């Protein structure tokens, strides 16, 4: 019985083998992908290294730019402070000059002008007296007409010049008191007002510089922070890729 079953079983196996489809040839895609994987990983590694180098350069550049900006801010602040101090000193000088003009120079020039007027008046009086004496003397004495006229002519000219000097000094005194001194006083008062305004303007510029420096400092810190954050993210990504 067993002998009869074996031939039938063998025939069934052969029949099954004959009816099954022929196996297909294996594709080469997995093999090719496996061959390309190391190359792709190498490219990704090089790209990440380049990005890290660029991020490190950006961070260092931001730090250097911040150092330069800090020096610029310090210089601007120093200049603004010196400008305010210079304007304050200019105001003090203008104030001293005004006070000196009011209390000393103005009075000194008026006194000098009045002294010149008194001298001119005195010289005129002397010239008039001398001429009067000469005329009286020559009226009594019988001298040569030529000599008499020469002496009297000299006396009259002396009186004339003395009178003209007096008139000139009087005009100078009038110009001094009526125009020159008031004009100089006004100029010095305006100089004080201008110097006072310049102090205010310099203080405003100083405040503007302070605010501008604060904005610049915040931008520098933000640039460093952003560059550092970018670098840290890339380092974390590179670490995960390993």
JSON list of C-alpha atoms in Angstrom, two decimals:
[
{"chain": "A", "resi": 1, "resn": "UNK", "atom": "CA", "xyz": [0.00, 0.00, 0.00]},
{"chain": "A", "resi": 2, "resn": "UNK", "atom": "CA", "xyz": [2.86, 2.39, 0.93]},
{"chain": "A", "resi": 3, "resn": "UNK", "atom": "CA", "xyz": [4.63, 1.56, -2.29]},
{"chain": "A", "resi": 4, "resn": "UNK", "atom": "CA", "xyz": [1.57, 2.62, -4.27]},
{"chain": "A", "resi": 5, "resn": "UNK", "atom": "CA", "xyz": [1.27, 5.93, -2.40]},
{"chain": "A", "resi": 6, "resn": "UNK", "atom": "CA", "xyz": [4.86, 7.06, -3.01]},
{"chain": "A", "resi": 7, "resn": "UNK", "atom": "CA", "xyz": [4.60, 7.28, -6.81]},
{"chain": "A", "resi": 8, "resn": "UNK", "atom": "CA", "xyz": [1.41, 9.30, -6.53]},
{"chain": "A", "resi": 9, "resn": "UNK", "atom": "CA", "xyz": [3.01, 11.70, -4.02]},
{"chain": "A", "resi": 10, "resn": "UNK", "atom": "CA", "xyz": [6.02, 12.17, -6.21]},
{"chain": "A", "resi": 11, "resn": "UNK", "atom": "CA", "xyz": [3.80, 12.88, -9.18]},
{"chain": "A", "resi": 12, "resn": "UNK", "atom": "CA", "xyz": [1.85, 15.44, -7.19]},
{"chain": "A", "resi": 13, "resn": "UNK", "atom": "CA", "xyz": [5.04, 17.23, -6.17]},
{"chain": "A", "resi": 14, "resn": "UNK", "atom": "CA", "xyz": [6.31, 17.31, -9.74]},
{"chain": "A", "resi": 15, "resn": "UNK", "atom": "CA", "xyz": [2.96, 18.60, -10.96]},
{"chain": "A", "resi": 16, "resn": "UNK", "atom": "CA", "xyz": [2.98, 21.39, -8.38]},
{"chain": "A", "resi": 17, "resn": "UNK", "atom": "CA", "xyz": [6.47, 22.41, -9.36]},
{"chain": "A", "resi": 18, "resn": "UNK", "atom": "CA", "xyz": [5.56, 22.51, -13.00]},
{"chain": "A", "resi": 19, "resn": "UNK", "atom": "CA", "xyz": [2.46, 24.64, -12.51]},
{"chain": "A", "resi": 20, "resn": "UNK", "atom": "CA", "xyz": [4.13, 27.34, -10.26]},
{"chain": "A", "resi": 21, "resn": "UNK", "atom": "CA", "xyz": [5.30, 30.57, -12.02]},
{"chain": "A", "resi": 22, "resn": "UNK", "atom": "CA", "xyz": [8.93, 31.05, -12.73]},
{"chain": "A", "resi": 23, "resn": "UNK", "atom": "CA", "xyz": [10.65, 33.31, -10.18]},
{"chain": "A", "resi": 24, "resn": "UNK", "atom": "CA", "xyz": [11.29, 36.88, -11.43]},
{"chain": "A", "resi": 25, "resn": "UNK", "atom": "CA", "xyz": [14.81, 38.27, -11.56]},
{"chain": "A", "resi": 26, "resn": "UNK", "atom": "CA", "xyz": [15.69, 40.43, -8.55]},
{"chain": "A", "resi": 27, "resn": "UNK", "atom": "CA", "xyz": [15.73, 44.24, -9.17]},
{"chain": "A", "resi": 28, "resn": "UNK", "atom": "CA", "xyz": [18.93, 46.15, -8.81]},
{"chain": "A", "resi": 29, "resn": "UNK", "atom": "CA", "xyz": [17.34, 49.32, -7.19]},
{"chain": "A", "resi": 30, "resn": "UNK", "atom": "CA", "xyz": [18.02, 48.36, -3.57]},
{"chain": "A", "resi": 31, "resn": "UNK", "atom": "CA", "xyz": [21.58, 47.54, -4.48]},
{"chain": "A", "resi": 32, "resn": "UNK", "atom": "CA", "xyz": [22.03, 50.88, -6.25]},
{"chain": "A", "resi": 33, "resn": "UNK", "atom": "CA", "xyz": [20.38, 52.80, -3.35]},
{"chain": "A", "resi": 34, "resn": "UNK", "atom": "CA", "xyz": [22.62, 51.04, -0.91]},
{"chain": "A", "resi": 35, "resn": "UNK", "atom": "CA", "xyz": [25.59, 52.07, -3.01]},
{"chain": "A", "resi": 36, "resn": "UNK", "atom": "CA", "xyz": [24.49, 55.71, -3.10]},
{"chain": "A", "resi": 37, "resn": "UNK", "atom": "CA", "xyz": [23.71, 56.08, 0.64]},
{"chain": "A", "resi": 38, "resn": "UNK", "atom": "CA", "xyz": [27.31, 56.63, 1.85]},
{"chain": "A", "resi": 39, "resn": "UNK", "atom": "CA", "xyz": [27.82, 59.29, -0.85]},
{"chain": "A", "resi": 40, "resn": "UNK", "atom": "CA", "xyz": [24.62, 61.12, 0.17]},
{"chain": "A", "resi": 41, "resn": "UNK", "atom": "CA", "xyz": [25.57, 60.96, 3.83]},
{"chain": "A", "resi": 42, "resn": "UNK", "atom": "CA", "xyz": [28.99, 62.36, 2.99]},
{"chain": "A", "resi": 43, "resn": "UNK", "atom": "CA", "xyz": [27.41, 65.26, 1.06]},
{"chain": "A", "resi": 44, "resn": "UNK", "atom": "CA", "xyz": [25.02, 65.99, 3.93]},
{"chain": "A", "resi": 45, "resn": "UNK", "atom": "CA", "xyz": [27.93, 66.04, 6.36]},
{"chain": "A", "resi": 46, "resn": "UNK", "atom": "CA", "xyz": [29.91, 68.44, 4.22]},
{"chain": "A", "resi": 47, "resn": "UNK", "atom": "CA", "xyz": [26.87, 70.72, 3.83]},
{"chain": "A", "resi": 48, "resn": "UNK", "atom": "CA", "xyz": [26.33, 70.76, 7.60]},
{"chain": "A", "resi": 49, "resn": "UNK", "atom": "CA", "xyz": [30.00, 71.55, 8.20]},
{"chain": "A", "resi": 50, "resn": "UNK", "atom": "CA", "xyz": [29.77, 74.46, 5.78]},
{"chain": "A", "resi": 51, "resn": "UNK", "atom": "CA", "xyz": [26.65, 75.76, 7.50]},
{"chain": "A", "resi": 52, "resn": "UNK", "atom": "CA", "xyz": [28.32, 75.48, 10.91]},
{"chain": "A", "resi": 53, "resn": "UNK", "atom": "CA", "xyz": [31.39, 77.34, 9.67]},
{"chain": "A", "resi": 54, "resn": "UNK", "atom": "CA", "xyz": [29.20, 80.07, 8.20]},
{"chain": "A", "resi": 55, "resn": "UNK", "atom": "CA", "xyz": [27.19, 80.36, 11.43]},
{"chain": "A", "resi": 56, "resn": "UNK", "atom": "CA", "xyz": [30.38, 80.59, 13.50]},
{"chain": "A", "resi": 57, "resn": "UNK", "atom": "CA", "xyz": [31.67, 83.31, 11.17]},
{"chain": "A", "resi": 58, "resn": "UNK", "atom": "CA", "xyz": [28.38, 85.19, 11.48]},
{"chain": "A", "resi": 59, "resn": "UNK", "atom": "CA", "xyz": [28.59, 85.04, 15.26]},
{"chain": "A", "resi": 60, "resn": "UNK", "atom": "CA", "xyz": [32.18, 86.26, 15.33]},
{"chain": "A", "resi": 61, "resn": "UNK", "atom": "CA", "xyz": [31.35, 89.01, 12.86]},
{"chain": "A", "resi": 62, "resn": "UNK", "atom": "CA", "xyz": [28.44, 90.13, 15.03]},
{"chain": "A", "resi": 63, "resn": "UNK", "atom": "CA", "xyz": [30.70, 90.19, 18.10]},
{"chain": "A", "resi": 64, "resn": "UNK", "atom": "CA", "xyz": [33.36, 92.26, 16.31]},
{"chain": "A", "resi": 65, "resn": "UNK", "atom": "CA", "xyz": [30.70, 94.61, 14.94]},
{"chain": "A", "resi": 66, "resn": "UNK", "atom": "CA", "xyz": [29.38, 95.02, 18.49]},
{"chain": "A", "resi": 67, "resn": "UNK", "atom": "CA", "xyz": [32.87, 95.92, 19.73]},
{"chain": "A", "resi": 68, "resn": "UNK", "atom": "CA", "xyz": [33.26, 98.52, 16.98]},
{"chain": "A", "resi": 69, "resn": "UNK", "atom": "CA", "xyz": [29.80, 99.88, 17.71]},
{"chain": "A", "resi": 70, "resn": "UNK", "atom": "CA", "xyz": [30.64, 100.14, 21.41]},
{"chain": "A", "resi": 71, "resn": "UNK", "atom": "CA", "xyz": [33.74, 102.21, 20.60]},
{"chain": "A", "resi": 72, "resn": "UNK", "atom": "CA", "xyz": [31.68, 104.44, 18.31]},
{"chain": "A", "resi": 73, "resn": "UNK", "atom": "CA", "xyz": [29.08, 104.92, 21.03]},
{"chain": "A", "resi": 74, "resn": "UNK", "atom": "CA", "xyz": [31.72, 105.83, 23.57]},
{"chain": "A", "resi": 75, "resn": "UNK", "atom": "CA", "xyz": [33.30, 108.32, 21.18]},
{"chain": "A", "resi": 76, "resn": "UNK", "atom": "CA", "xyz": [29.95, 109.92, 20.33]},
{"chain": "A", "resi": 77, "resn": "UNK", "atom": "CA", "xyz": [29.02, 110.20, 24.00]},
{"chain": "A", "resi": 78, "resn": "UNK", "atom": "CA", "xyz": [32.39, 111.78, 24.82]},
{"chain": "A", "resi": 79, "resn": "UNK", "atom": "CA", "xyz": [32.07, 114.28, 21.98]},
{"chain": "A", "resi": 80, "resn": "UNK", "atom": "CA", "xyz": [28.53, 115.21, 23.04]},
{"chain": "A", "resi": 81, "resn": "UNK", "atom": "CA", "xyz": [29.67, 115.73, 26.63]},
{"chain": "A", "resi": 82, "resn": "UNK", "atom": "CA", "xyz": [32.63, 117.87, 25.55]},
{"chain": "A", "resi": 83, "resn": "UNK", "atom": "CA", "xyz": [30.34, 119.92, 23.31]},
{"chain": "A", "resi": 84, "resn": "UNK", "atom": "CA", "xyz": [27.99, 120.67, 26.19]},
{"chain": "A", "resi": 85, "resn": "UNK", "atom": "CA", "xyz": [30.93, 121.68, 28.38]},
{"chain": "A", "resi": 86, "resn": "UNK", "atom": "CA", "xyz": [32.36, 123.89, 25.62]},
{"chain": "A", "resi": 87, "resn": "UNK", "atom": "CA", "xyz": [29.01, 125.64, 25.18]},
{"chain": "A", "resi": 88, "resn": "UNK", "atom": "CA", "xyz": [28.73, 126.13, 28.93]},
{"chain": "A", "resi": 89, "resn": "UNK", "atom": "CA", "xyz": [32.18, 127.72, 29.04]},
{"chain": "A", "resi": 90, "resn": "UNK", "atom": "CA", "xyz": [31.27, 129.96, 26.10]},
{"chain": "A", "resi": 91, "resn": "UNK", "atom": "CA", "xyz": [28.16, 131.08, 27.98]},
{"chain": "A", "resi": 92, "resn": "UNK", "atom": "CA", "xyz": [30.22, 131.87, 31.07]},
{"chain": "A", "resi": 93, "resn": "UNK", "atom": "CA", "xyz": [32.72, 133.89, 29.00]},
{"chain": "A", "resi": 94, "resn": "UNK", "atom": "CA", "xyz": [29.93, 135.84, 27.31]},
{"chain": "A", "resi": 95, "resn": "UNK", "atom": "CA", "xyz": [28.34, 136.56, 30.69]},
{"chain": "A", "resi": 96, "resn": "UNK", "atom": "CA", "xyz": [31.65, 137.76, 32.15]},
{"chain": "A", "resi": 97, "resn": "UNK", "atom": "CA", "xyz": [32.28, 139.98, 29.13]},
{"chain": "A", "resi": 98, "resn": "UNK", "atom": "CA", "xyz": [28.82, 141.52, 29.47]},
{"chain": "A", "resi": 99, "resn": "UNK", "atom": "CA", "xyz": [29.27, 142.20, 33.17]},
{"chain": "A", "resi": 100, "resn": "UNK", "atom": "CA", "xyz": [32.75, 143.62, 32.59]},
{"chain": "A", "resi": 101, "resn": "UNK", "atom": "CA", "xyz": [31.45, 145.88, 29.85]},
{"chain": "A", "resi": 102, "resn": "UNK", "atom": "CA", "xyz": [28.62, 147.15, 32.01]},
{"chain": "A", "resi": 103, "resn": "UNK", "atom": "CA", "xyz": [30.65, 147.70, 35.15]},
{"chain": "A", "resi": 104, "resn": "UNK", "atom": "CA", "xyz": [34.07, 148.75, 33.81]},
{"chain": "A", "resi": 105, "resn": "UNK", "atom": "CA", "xyz": [34.60, 149.16, 30.08]},
{"chain": "A", "resi": 106, "resn": "UNK", "atom": "CA", "xyz": [31.54, 151.29, 29.39]},
{"chain": "A", "resi": 107, "resn": "UNK", "atom": "CA", "xyz": [32.31, 153.67, 32.24]},
{"chain": "A", "resi": 108, "resn": "UNK", "atom": "CA", "xyz": [36.00, 153.77, 31.32]},
{"chain": "A", "resi": 109, "resn": "UNK", "atom": "CA", "xyz": [35.29, 154.78, 27.76]},
{"chain": "A", "resi": 110, "resn": "UNK", "atom": "CA", "xyz": [32.79, 157.41, 28.85]},
{"chain": "A", "resi": 111, "resn": "UNK", "atom": "CA", "xyz": [35.30, 158.84, 31.30]},
{"chain": "A", "resi": 112, "resn": "UNK", "atom": "CA", "xyz": [38.00, 158.89, 28.63]},
{"chain": "A", "resi": 113, "resn": "UNK", "atom": "CA", "xyz": [35.65, 160.65, 26.22]},
{"chain": "A", "resi": 114, "resn": "UNK", "atom": "CA", "xyz": [34.69, 163.23, 28.84]},
{"chain": "A", "resi": 115, "resn": "UNK", "atom": "CA", "xyz": [38.35, 163.80, 29.66]},
{"chain": "A", "resi": 116, "resn": "UNK", "atom": "CA", "xyz": [39.09, 164.43, 25.99]},
{"chain": "A", "resi": 117, "resn": "UNK", "atom": "CA", "xyz": [36.22, 166.91, 25.84]},
{"chain": "A", "resi": 118, "resn": "UNK", "atom": "CA", "xyz": [37.47, 168.75, 28.91]},
{"chain": "A", "resi": 119, "resn": "UNK", "atom": "CA", "xyz": [40.96, 169.01, 27.42]},
{"chain": "A", "resi": 120, "resn": "UNK", "atom": "CA", "xyz": [39.60, 170.28, 24.13]},
{"chain": "A", "resi": 121, "resn": "UNK", "atom": "CA", "xyz": [37.51, 172.87, 25.91]},
{"chain": "A", "resi": 122, "resn": "UNK", "atom": "CA", "xyz": [40.50, 173.92, 27.99]},
{"chain": "A", "resi": 123, "resn": "UNK", "atom": "CA", "xyz": [42.74, 174.26, 24.94]},
{"chain": "A", "resi": 124, "resn": "UNK", "atom": "CA", "xyz": [40.08, 176.30, 23.20]},
{"chain": "A", "resi": 125, "resn": "UNK", "atom": "CA", "xyz": [39.78, 178.61, 26.19]},
{"chain": "A", "resi": 126, "resn": "UNK", "atom": "CA", "xyz": [43.56, 179.01, 26.35]},
{"chain": "A", "resi": 127, "resn": "UNK", "atom": "CA", "xyz": [43.74, 179.77, 22.65]},
{"chain": "A", "resi": 128, "resn": "UNK", "atom": "CA", "xyz": [40.95, 182.34, 22.99]},
{"chain": "A", "resi": 129, "resn": "UNK", "atom": "CA", "xyz": [42.65, 183.97, 25.99]},
{"chain": "A", "resi": 130, "resn": "UNK", "atom": "CA", "xyz": [46.03, 184.11, 24.23]},
{"chain": "A", "resi": 131, "resn": "UNK", "atom": "CA", "xyz": [44.47, 185.66, 21.16]},
{"chain": "A", "resi": 132, "resn": "UNK", "atom": "CA", "xyz": [42.67, 188.21, 23.30]},
{"chain": "A", "resi": 133, "resn": "UNK", "atom": "CA", "xyz": [45.90, 189.14, 25.07]},
{"chain": "A", "resi": 134, "resn": "UNK", "atom": "CA", "xyz": [47.77, 189.47, 21.79]},
{"chain": "A", "resi": 135, "resn": "UNK", "atom": "CA", "xyz": [45.09, 191.64, 20.29]},
{"chain": "A", "resi": 136, "resn": "UNK", "atom": "CA", "xyz": [45.06, 193.85, 23.39]},
{"chain": "A", "resi": 137, "resn": "UNK", "atom": "CA", "xyz": [48.86, 194.08, 23.46]},
{"chain": "A", "resi": 138, "resn": "UNK", "atom": "CA", "xyz": [49.21, 194.94, 19.80]},
{"chain": "A", "resi": 139, "resn": "UNK", "atom": "CA", "xyz": [46.41, 197.46, 20.03]},
{"chain": "A", "resi": 140, "resn": "UNK", "atom": "CA", "xyz": [48.42, 199.48, 22.58]},
{"chain": "A", "resi": 141, "resn": "UNK", "atom": "CA", "xyz": [51.90, 199.09, 21.03]},
{"chain": "A", "resi": 142, "resn": "UNK", "atom": "CA", "xyz": [53.02, 200.67, 17.80]},
{"chain": "A", "resi": 143, "resn": "UNK", "atom": "CA", "xyz": [54.73, 197.77, 16.02]},
{"chain": "A", "resi": 144, "resn": "UNK", "atom": "CA", "xyz": [55.31, 197.00, 12.39]},
{"chain": "A", "resi": 145, "resn": "UNK", "atom": "CA", "xyz": [52.12, 195.96, 10.69]},
{"chain": "A", "resi": 146, "resn": "UNK", "atom": "CA", "xyz": [53.62, 192.80, 9.15]},
{"chain": "A", "resi": 147, "resn": "UNK", "atom": "CA", "xyz": [54.85, 191.40, 12.44]},
{"chain": "A", "resi": 148, "resn": "UNK", "atom": "CA", "xyz": [51.63, 192.27, 14.17]},
{"chain": "A", "resi": 149, "resn": "UNK", "atom": "CA", "xyz": [49.47, 190.56, 11.56]},
{"chain": "A", "resi": 150, "resn": "UNK", "atom": "CA", "xyz": [51.69, 187.45, 11.58]},
{"chain": "A", "resi": 151, "resn": "UNK", "atom": "CA", "xyz": [51.40, 186.99, 15.33]},
{"chain": "A", "resi": 152, "resn": "UNK", "atom": "CA", "xyz": [47.68, 187.64, 15.37]},
{"chain": "A", "resi": 153, "resn": "UNK", "atom": "CA", "xyz": [47.16, 185.28, 12.46]},
{"chain": "A", "resi": 154, "resn": "UNK", "atom": "CA", "xyz": [48.98, 182.52, 14.34]},
{"chain": "A", "resi": 155, "resn": "UNK", "atom": "CA", "xyz": [46.82, 183.12, 17.39]},
{"chain": "A", "resi": 156, "resn": "UNK", "atom": "CA", "xyz": [43.60, 183.07, 15.40]},
{"chain": "A", "resi": 157, "resn": "UNK", "atom": "CA", "xyz": [44.59, 179.79, 13.70]},
{"chain": "A", "resi": 158, "resn": "UNK", "atom": "CA", "xyz": [45.42, 178.27, 17.05]},
{"chain": "A", "resi": 159, "resn": "UNK", "atom": "CA", "xyz": [41.98, 179.25, 18.31]},
{"chain": "A", "resi": 160, "resn": "UNK", "atom": "CA", "xyz": [40.35, 177.91, 15.15]},
{"chain": "A", "resi": 161, "resn": "UNK", "atom": "CA", "xyz": [42.06, 174.51, 15.44]},
{"chain": "A", "resi": 162, "resn": "UNK", "atom": "CA", "xyz": [41.22, 174.31, 19.11]},
{"chain": "A", "resi": 163, "resn": "UNK", "atom": "CA", "xyz": [37.59, 175.01, 18.27]},
{"chain": "A", "resi": 164, "resn": "UNK", "atom": "CA", "xyz": [37.55, 172.39, 15.55]},
{"chain": "A", "resi": 165, "resn": "UNK", "atom": "CA", "xyz": [39.19, 169.83, 17.86]},
{"chain": "A", "resi": 166, "resn": "UNK", "atom": "CA", "xyz": [36.53, 170.53, 20.44]},
{"chain": "A", "resi": 167, "resn": "UNK", "atom": "CA", "xyz": [33.73, 170.10, 17.92]},
{"chain": "A", "resi": 168, "resn": "UNK", "atom": "CA", "xyz": [35.27, 166.84, 16.67]},
{"chain": "A", "resi": 169, "resn": "UNK", "atom": "CA", "xyz": [35.58, 165.49, 20.22]},
{"chain": "A", "resi": 170, "resn": "UNK", "atom": "CA", "xyz": [31.99, 166.46, 20.92]},
{"chain": "A", "resi": 171, "resn": "UNK", "atom": "CA", "xyz": [30.79, 164.56, 17.86]},
{"chain": "A", "resi": 172, "resn": "UNK", "atom": "CA", "xyz": [32.85, 161.53, 18.89]},
{"chain": "A", "resi": 173, "resn": "UNK", "atom": "CA", "xyz": [31.40, 161.66, 22.39]},
{"chain": "A", "resi": 174, "resn": "UNK", "atom": "CA", "xyz": [27.88, 161.89, 20.99]},
{"chain": "A", "resi": 175, "resn": "UNK", "atom": "CA", "xyz": [28.49, 158.89, 18.70]},
{"chain": "A", "resi": 176, "resn": "UNK", "atom": "CA", "xyz": [30.00, 156.96, 21.59]},
{"chain": "A", "resi": 177, "resn": "UNK", "atom": "CA", "xyz": [27.11, 157.51, 23.98]},
{"chain": "A", "resi": 178, "resn": "UNK", "atom": "CA", "xyz": [24.35, 157.48, 21.37]},
{"chain": "A", "resi": 179, "resn": "UNK", "atom": "CA", "xyz": [25.43, 154.57, 19.15]},
{"chain": "A", "resi": 180, "resn": "UNK", "atom": "CA", "xyz": [28.69, 152.72, 19.82]},
{"chain": "A", "resi": 181, "resn": "UNK", "atom": "CA", "xyz": [28.25, 151.86, 23.49]},
{"chain": "A", "resi": 182, "resn": "UNK", "atom": "CA", "xyz": [24.54, 150.90, 23.17]},
{"chain": "A", "resi": 183, "resn": "UNK", "atom": "CA", "xyz": [25.39, 148.80, 20.09]},
{"chain": "A", "resi": 184, "resn": "UNK", "atom": "CA", "xyz": [28.19, 146.96, 21.88]},
{"chain": "A", "resi": 185, "resn": "UNK", "atom": "CA", "xyz": [26.00, 146.43, 24.92]},
{"chain": "A", "resi": 186, "resn": "UNK", "atom": "CA", "xyz": [23.27, 144.95, 22.72]},
{"chain": "A", "resi": 187, "resn": "UNK", "atom": "CA", "xyz": [25.77, 142.69, 20.93]},
{"chain": "A", "resi": 188, "resn": "UNK", "atom": "CA", "xyz": [27.11, 141.36, 24.21]},
{"chain": "A", "resi": 189, "resn": "UNK", "atom": "CA", "xyz": [23.61, 140.73, 25.52]},
{"chain": "A", "resi": 190, "resn": "UNK", "atom": "CA", "xyz": [22.74, 138.88, 22.31]},
{"chain": "A", "resi": 191, "resn": "UNK", "atom": "CA", "xyz": [25.96, 136.88, 22.65]},
{"chain": "A", "resi": 192, "resn": "UNK", "atom": "CA", "xyz": [24.87, 135.79, 26.13]},
{"chain": "A", "resi": 193, "resn": "UNK", "atom": "CA", "xyz": [21.42, 134.77, 24.85]},
{"chain": "A", "resi": 194, "resn": "UNK", "atom": "CA", "xyz": [22.95, 132.88, 21.94]},
{"chain": "A", "resi": 195, "resn": "UNK", "atom": "CA", "xyz": [25.43, 131.09, 24.19]},
{"chain": "A", "resi": 196, "resn": "UNK", "atom": "CA", "xyz": [22.59, 130.12, 26.51]},
{"chain": "A", "resi": 197, "resn": "UNK", "atom": "CA", "xyz": [20.63, 128.67, 23.59]},
{"chain": "A", "resi": 198, "resn": "UNK", "atom": "CA", "xyz": [23.72, 126.81, 22.36]},
{"chain": "A", "resi": 199, "resn": "UNK", "atom": "CA", "xyz": [23.94, 125.08, 25.74]},
{"chain": "A", "resi": 200, "resn": "UNK", "atom": "CA", "xyz": [20.34, 123.91, 25.36]},
{"chain": "A", "resi": 201, "resn": "UNK", "atom": "CA", "xyz": [20.97, 122.76, 21.78]},
{"chain": "A", "resi": 202, "resn": "UNK", "atom": "CA", "xyz": [24.09, 120.84, 22.85]},
{"chain": "A", "resi": 203, "resn": "UNK", "atom": "CA", "xyz": [22.17, 119.18, 25.68]},
{"chain": "A", "resi": 204, "resn": "UNK", "atom": "CA", "xyz": [19.45, 118.12, 23.23]},
{"chain": "A", "resi": 205, "resn": "UNK", "atom": "CA", "xyz": [22.09, 116.66, 20.90]},
{"chain": "A", "resi": 206, "resn": "UNK", "atom": "CA", "xyz": [23.64, 114.87, 23.85]},
{"chain": "A", "resi": 207, "resn": "UNK", "atom": "CA", "xyz": [20.27, 113.34, 24.74]},
{"chain": "A", "resi": 208, "resn": "UNK", "atom": "CA", "xyz": [19.74, 112.30, 21.12]},
{"chain": "A", "resi": 209, "resn": "UNK", "atom": "CA", "xyz": [23.17, 110.67, 21.15]},
{"chain": "A", "resi": 210, "resn": "UNK", "atom": "CA", "xyz": [22.32, 108.76, 24.32]},
{"chain": "A", "resi": 211, "resn": "UNK", "atom": "CA", "xyz": [19.08, 107.42, 22.82]},
{"chain": "A", "resi": 212, "resn": "UNK", "atom": "CA", "xyz": [20.78, 106.56, 19.53]},
{"chain": "A", "resi": 213, "resn": "UNK", "atom": "CA", "xyz": [23.51, 104.71, 21.42]},
{"chain": "A", "resi": 214, "resn": "UNK", "atom": "CA", "xyz": [20.92, 102.73, 23.35]},
{"chain": "A", "resi": 215, "resn": "UNK", "atom": "CA", "xyz": [19.20, 101.66, 20.13]},
{"chain": "A", "resi": 216, "resn": "UNK", "atom": "CA", "xyz": [22.53, 100.77, 18.55]},
{"chain": "A", "resi": 217, "resn": "UNK", "atom": "CA", "xyz": [23.55, 98.73, 21.60]},
{"chain": "A", "resi": 218, "resn": "UNK", "atom": "CA", "xyz": [20.25, 96.82, 21.59]},
{"chain": "A", "resi": 219, "resn": "UNK", "atom": "CA", "xyz": [20.66, 96.03, 17.89]},
{"chain": "A", "resi": 220, "resn": "UNK", "atom": "CA", "xyz": [24.20, 94.79, 18.45]},
{"chain": "A", "resi": 221, "resn": "UNK", "atom": "CA", "xyz": [23.11, 92.53, 21.30]},
{"chain": "A", "resi": 222, "resn": "UNK", "atom": "CA", "xyz": [20.19, 91.23, 19.24]},
{"chain": "A", "resi": 223, "resn": "UNK", "atom": "CA", "xyz": [22.50, 90.46, 16.31]},
{"chain": "A", "resi": 224, "resn": "UNK", "atom": "CA", "xyz": [24.83, 88.48, 18.58]},
{"chain": "A", "resi": 225, "resn": "UNK", "atom": "CA", "xyz": [21.90, 86.66, 20.19]},
{"chain": "A", "resi": 226, "resn": "UNK", "atom": "CA", "xyz": [20.40, 85.69, 16.84]},
{"chain": "A", "resi": 227, "resn": "UNK", "atom": "CA", "xyz": [23.75, 84.52, 15.47]},
{"chain": "A", "resi": 228, "resn": "UNK", "atom": "CA", "xyz": [24.42, 82.46, 18.61]},
{"chain": "A", "resi": 229, "resn": "UNK", "atom": "CA", "xyz": [20.92, 80.92, 18.51]},
{"chain": "A", "resi": 230, "resn": "UNK", "atom": "CA", "xyz": [21.40, 79.97, 14.86]},
{"chain": "A", "resi": 231, "resn": "UNK", "atom": "CA", "xyz": [24.76, 78.37, 15.63]},
{"chain": "A", "resi": 232, "resn": "UNK", "atom": "CA", "xyz": [23.37, 76.42, 18.60]},
{"chain": "A", "resi": 233, "resn": "UNK", "atom": "CA", "xyz": [20.50, 75.08, 16.48]},
{"chain": "A", "resi": 234, "resn": "UNK", "atom": "CA", "xyz": [22.90, 73.91, 13.79]},
{"chain": "A", "resi": 235, "resn": "UNK", "atom": "CA", "xyz": [25.15, 72.26, 16.37]},
{"chain": "A", "resi": 236, "resn": "UNK", "atom": "CA", "xyz": [22.17, 70.45, 17.87]},
{"chain": "A", "resi": 237, "resn": "UNK", "atom": "CA", "xyz": [21.04, 69.33, 14.42]},
{"chain": "A", "resi": 238, "resn": "UNK", "atom": "CA", "xyz": [24.54, 68.10, 13.58]},
{"chain": "A", "resi": 239, "resn": "UNK", "atom": "CA", "xyz": [24.70, 66.20, 16.85]},
{"chain": "A", "resi": 240, "resn": "UNK", "atom": "CA", "xyz": [21.38, 64.50, 16.15]},
{"chain": "A", "resi": 241, "resn": "UNK", "atom": "CA", "xyz": [22.53, 63.55, 12.65]},
{"chain": "A", "resi": 242, "resn": "UNK", "atom": "CA", "xyz": [25.43, 61.62, 14.12]}
]
